[in-house]
Tab-separated table of N, CA and C in Angstrom:
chain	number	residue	atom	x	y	z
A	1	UNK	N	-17.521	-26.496	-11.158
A	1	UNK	CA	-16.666	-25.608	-11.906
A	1	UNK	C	-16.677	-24.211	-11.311
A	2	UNK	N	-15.972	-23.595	-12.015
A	2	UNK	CA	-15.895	-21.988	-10.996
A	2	UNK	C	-16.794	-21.407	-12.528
A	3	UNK	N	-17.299	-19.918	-11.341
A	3	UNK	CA	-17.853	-19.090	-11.783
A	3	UNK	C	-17.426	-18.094	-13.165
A	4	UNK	N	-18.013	-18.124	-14.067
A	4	UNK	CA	-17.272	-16.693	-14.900
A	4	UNK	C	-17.312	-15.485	-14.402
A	5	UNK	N	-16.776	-14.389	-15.331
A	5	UNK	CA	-15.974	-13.253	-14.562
A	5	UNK	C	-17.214	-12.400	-14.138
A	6	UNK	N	-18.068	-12.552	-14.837
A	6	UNK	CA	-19.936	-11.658	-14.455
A	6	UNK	C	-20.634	-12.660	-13.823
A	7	UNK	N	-20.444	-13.484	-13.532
A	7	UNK	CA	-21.334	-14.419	-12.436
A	7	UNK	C	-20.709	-14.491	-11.036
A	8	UNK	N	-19.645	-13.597	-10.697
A	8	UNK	CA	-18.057	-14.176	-9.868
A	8	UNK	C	-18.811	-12.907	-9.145
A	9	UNK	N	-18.916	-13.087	-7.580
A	9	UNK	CA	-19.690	-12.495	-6.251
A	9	UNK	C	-18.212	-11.271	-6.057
A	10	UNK	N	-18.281	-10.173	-5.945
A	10	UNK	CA	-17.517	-9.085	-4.939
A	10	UNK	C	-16.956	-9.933	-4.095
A	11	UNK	N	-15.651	-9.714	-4.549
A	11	UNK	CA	-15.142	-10.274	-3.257
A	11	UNK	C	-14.829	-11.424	-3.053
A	12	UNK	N	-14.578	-11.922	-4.160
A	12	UNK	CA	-15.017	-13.947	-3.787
A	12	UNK	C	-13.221	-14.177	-3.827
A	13	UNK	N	-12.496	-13.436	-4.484
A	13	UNK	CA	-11.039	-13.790	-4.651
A	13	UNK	C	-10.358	-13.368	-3.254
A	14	UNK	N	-11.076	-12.616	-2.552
A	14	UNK	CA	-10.206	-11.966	-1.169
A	14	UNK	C	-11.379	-12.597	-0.369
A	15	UNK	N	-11.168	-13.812	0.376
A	15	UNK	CA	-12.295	-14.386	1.212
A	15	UNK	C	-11.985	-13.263	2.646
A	16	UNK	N	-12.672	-12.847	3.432
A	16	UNK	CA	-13.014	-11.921	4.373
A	16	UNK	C	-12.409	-10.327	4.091
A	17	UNK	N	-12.233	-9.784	3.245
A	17	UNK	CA	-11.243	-9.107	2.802
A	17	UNK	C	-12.227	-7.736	2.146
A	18	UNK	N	-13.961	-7.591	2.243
A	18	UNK	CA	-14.691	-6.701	1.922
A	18	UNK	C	-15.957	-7.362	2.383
A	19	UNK	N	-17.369	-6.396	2.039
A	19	UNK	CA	-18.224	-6.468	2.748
A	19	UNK	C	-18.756	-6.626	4.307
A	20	UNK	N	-19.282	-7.516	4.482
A	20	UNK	CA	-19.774	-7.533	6.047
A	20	UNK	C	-18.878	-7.967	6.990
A	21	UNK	N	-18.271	-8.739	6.069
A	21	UNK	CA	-16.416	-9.707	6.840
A	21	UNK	C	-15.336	-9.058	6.659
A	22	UNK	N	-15.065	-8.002	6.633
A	22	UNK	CA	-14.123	-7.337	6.576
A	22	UNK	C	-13.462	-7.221	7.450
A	23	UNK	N	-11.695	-6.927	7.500
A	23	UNK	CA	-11.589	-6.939	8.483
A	23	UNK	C	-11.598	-6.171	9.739
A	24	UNK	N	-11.714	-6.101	11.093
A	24	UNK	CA	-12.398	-5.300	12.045
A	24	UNK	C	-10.990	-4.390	12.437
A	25	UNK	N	-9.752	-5.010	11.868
A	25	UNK	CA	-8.848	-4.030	12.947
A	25	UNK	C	-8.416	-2.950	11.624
A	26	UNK	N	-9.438	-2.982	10.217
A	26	UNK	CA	-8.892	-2.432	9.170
A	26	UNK	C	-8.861	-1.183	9.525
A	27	UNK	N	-9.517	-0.388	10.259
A	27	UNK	CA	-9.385	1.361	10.558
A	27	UNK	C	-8.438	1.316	12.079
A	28	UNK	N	-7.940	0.654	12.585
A	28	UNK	CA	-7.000	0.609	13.177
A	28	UNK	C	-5.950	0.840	12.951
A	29	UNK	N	-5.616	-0.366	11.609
A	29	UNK	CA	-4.079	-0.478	11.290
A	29	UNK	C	-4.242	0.839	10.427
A	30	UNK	N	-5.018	1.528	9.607
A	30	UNK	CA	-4.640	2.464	8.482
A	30	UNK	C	-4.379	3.701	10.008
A	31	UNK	N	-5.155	4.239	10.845
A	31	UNK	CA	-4.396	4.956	11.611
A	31	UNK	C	-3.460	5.288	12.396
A	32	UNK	N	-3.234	3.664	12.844
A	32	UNK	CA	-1.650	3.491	13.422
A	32	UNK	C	-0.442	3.789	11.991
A	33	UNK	N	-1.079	3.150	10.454
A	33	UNK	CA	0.121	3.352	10.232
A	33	UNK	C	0.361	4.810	9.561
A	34	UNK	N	-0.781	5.767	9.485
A	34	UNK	CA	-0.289	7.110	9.901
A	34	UNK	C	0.245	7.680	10.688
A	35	UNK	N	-0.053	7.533	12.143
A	35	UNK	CA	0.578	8.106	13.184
A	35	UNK	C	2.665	7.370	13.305
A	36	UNK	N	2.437	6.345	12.393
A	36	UNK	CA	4.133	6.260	12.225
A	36	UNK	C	4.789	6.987	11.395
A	37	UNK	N	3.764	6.790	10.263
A	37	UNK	CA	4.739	7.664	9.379
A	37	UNK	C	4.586	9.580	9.901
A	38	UNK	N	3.861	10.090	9.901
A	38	UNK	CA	3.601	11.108	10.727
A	38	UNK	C	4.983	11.425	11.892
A	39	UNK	N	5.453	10.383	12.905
A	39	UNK	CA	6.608	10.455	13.356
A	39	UNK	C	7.737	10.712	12.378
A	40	UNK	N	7.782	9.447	11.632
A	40	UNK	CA	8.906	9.074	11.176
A	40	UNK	C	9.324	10.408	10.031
A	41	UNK	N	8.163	10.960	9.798
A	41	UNK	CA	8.553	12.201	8.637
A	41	UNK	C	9.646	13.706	9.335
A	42	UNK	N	8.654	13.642	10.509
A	42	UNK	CA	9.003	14.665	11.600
A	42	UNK	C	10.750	14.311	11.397
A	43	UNK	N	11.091	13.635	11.648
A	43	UNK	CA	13.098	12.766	11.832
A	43	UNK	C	13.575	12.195	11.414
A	44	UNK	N	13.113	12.717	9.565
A	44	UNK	CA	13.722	12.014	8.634
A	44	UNK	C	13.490	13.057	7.348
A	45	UNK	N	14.391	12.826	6.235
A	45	UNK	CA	14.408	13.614	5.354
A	45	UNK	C	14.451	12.327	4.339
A	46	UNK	N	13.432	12.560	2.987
A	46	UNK	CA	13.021	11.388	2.269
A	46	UNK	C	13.648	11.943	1.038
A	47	UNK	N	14.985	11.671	-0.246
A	47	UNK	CA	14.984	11.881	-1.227
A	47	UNK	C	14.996	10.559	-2.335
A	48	UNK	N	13.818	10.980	-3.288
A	48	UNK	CA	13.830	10.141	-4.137
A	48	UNK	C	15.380	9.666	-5.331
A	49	UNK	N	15.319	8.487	-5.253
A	49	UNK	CA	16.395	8.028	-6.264
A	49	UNK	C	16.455	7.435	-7.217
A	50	UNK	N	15.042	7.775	-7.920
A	50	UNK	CA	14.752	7.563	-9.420
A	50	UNK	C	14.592	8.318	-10.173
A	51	UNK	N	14.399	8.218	-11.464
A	51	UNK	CA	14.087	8.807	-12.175
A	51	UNK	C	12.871	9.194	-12.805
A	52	UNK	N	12.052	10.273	-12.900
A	52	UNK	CA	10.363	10.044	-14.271
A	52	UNK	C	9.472	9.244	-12.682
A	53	UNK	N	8.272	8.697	-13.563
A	53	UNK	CA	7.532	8.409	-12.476
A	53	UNK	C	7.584	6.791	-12.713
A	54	UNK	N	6.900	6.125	-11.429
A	54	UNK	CA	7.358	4.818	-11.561
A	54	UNK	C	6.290	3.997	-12.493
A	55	UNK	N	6.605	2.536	-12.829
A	55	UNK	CA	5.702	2.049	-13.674
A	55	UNK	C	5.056	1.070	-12.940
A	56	UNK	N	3.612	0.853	-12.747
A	56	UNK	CA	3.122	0.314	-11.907
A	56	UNK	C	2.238	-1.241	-12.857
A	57	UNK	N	2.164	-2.092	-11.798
A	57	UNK	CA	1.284	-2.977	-11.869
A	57	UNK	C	0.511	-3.944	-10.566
A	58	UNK	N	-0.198	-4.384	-11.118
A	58	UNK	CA	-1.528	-4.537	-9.947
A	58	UNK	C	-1.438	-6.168	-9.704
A	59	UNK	N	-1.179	-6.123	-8.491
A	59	UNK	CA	-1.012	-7.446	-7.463
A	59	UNK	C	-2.280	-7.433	-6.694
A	60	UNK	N	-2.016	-8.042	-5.119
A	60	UNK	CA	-3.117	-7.830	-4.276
A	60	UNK	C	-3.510	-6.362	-4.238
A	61	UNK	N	-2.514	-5.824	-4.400
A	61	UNK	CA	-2.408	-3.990	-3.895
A	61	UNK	C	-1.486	-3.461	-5.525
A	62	UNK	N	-1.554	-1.941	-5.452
A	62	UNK	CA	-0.901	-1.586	-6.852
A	62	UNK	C	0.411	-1.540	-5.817
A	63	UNK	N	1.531	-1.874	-6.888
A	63	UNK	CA	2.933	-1.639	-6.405
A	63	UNK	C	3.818	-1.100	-7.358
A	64	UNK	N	4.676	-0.070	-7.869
A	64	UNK	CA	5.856	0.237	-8.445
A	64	UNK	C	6.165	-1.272	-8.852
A	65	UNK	N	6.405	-1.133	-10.185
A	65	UNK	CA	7.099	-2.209	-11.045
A	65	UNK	C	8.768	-2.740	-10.598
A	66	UNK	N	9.327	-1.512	-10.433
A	66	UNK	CA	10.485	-2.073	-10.214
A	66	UNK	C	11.052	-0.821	-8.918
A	67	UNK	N	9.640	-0.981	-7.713
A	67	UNK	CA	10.194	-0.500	-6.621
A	67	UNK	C	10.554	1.241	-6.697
A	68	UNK	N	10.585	2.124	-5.540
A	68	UNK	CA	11.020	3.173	-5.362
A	68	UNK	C	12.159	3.483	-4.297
A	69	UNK	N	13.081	3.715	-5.226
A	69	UNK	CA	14.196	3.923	-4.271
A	69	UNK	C	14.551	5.227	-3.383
A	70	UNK	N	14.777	5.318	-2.020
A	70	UNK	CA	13.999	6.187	-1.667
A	70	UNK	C	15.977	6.527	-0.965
A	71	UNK	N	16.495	7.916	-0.731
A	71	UNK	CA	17.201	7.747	0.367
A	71	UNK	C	17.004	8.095	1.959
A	72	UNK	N	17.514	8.175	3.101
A	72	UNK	CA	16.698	8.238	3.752
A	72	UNK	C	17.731	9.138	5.028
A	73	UNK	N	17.554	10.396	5.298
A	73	UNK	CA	18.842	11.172	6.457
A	73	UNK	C	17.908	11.621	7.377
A	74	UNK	N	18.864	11.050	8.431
A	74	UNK	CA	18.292	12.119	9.721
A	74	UNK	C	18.687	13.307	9.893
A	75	UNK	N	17.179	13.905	10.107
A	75	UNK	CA	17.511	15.777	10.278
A	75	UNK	C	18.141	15.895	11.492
A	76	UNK	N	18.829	17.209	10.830
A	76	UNK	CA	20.014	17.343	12.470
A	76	UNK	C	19.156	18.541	13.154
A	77	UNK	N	19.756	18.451	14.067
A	77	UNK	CA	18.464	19.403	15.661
A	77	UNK	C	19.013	20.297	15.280
């Protein structure tokens, strides 16, 4: 049978996903995907197209309930 929720190990729902198995290219990808957005901000102008703040709920990761609509112009030189 499976474990209850206080007997249930860190980590047991994301198999390699924390502790010693984690994954190795994880400080990789979080600085590559700064250095994109970092570009992409530089040659782009971001206006939001919602309203109030968004309503969130929790998946693998937290996500906007029903998304953020974003518009998106290139700055002129």
């Amino acid at each position: 049978g499976f474990l209850g929720e206080k007997d249930r190990v860190k980590f047991s729902y994301l198999p390699f996903g924390g502790g010693p198995r984690i994954c190795i290219g994880l400080q990789f990808a979080t600085i590559e995907a700064l250095c994109i957005l970092a570009t992409l901000i530089k040659q782009v102008d971001l206006e939001k197209e919602f309203k109030g703040d968004p309503e969130y709920f929790m998946s693998l990761t937290l996500q906007p309930k029903d998304g953020c609509q974003v518009k998106i112009k290139k700055r002129s030189a």
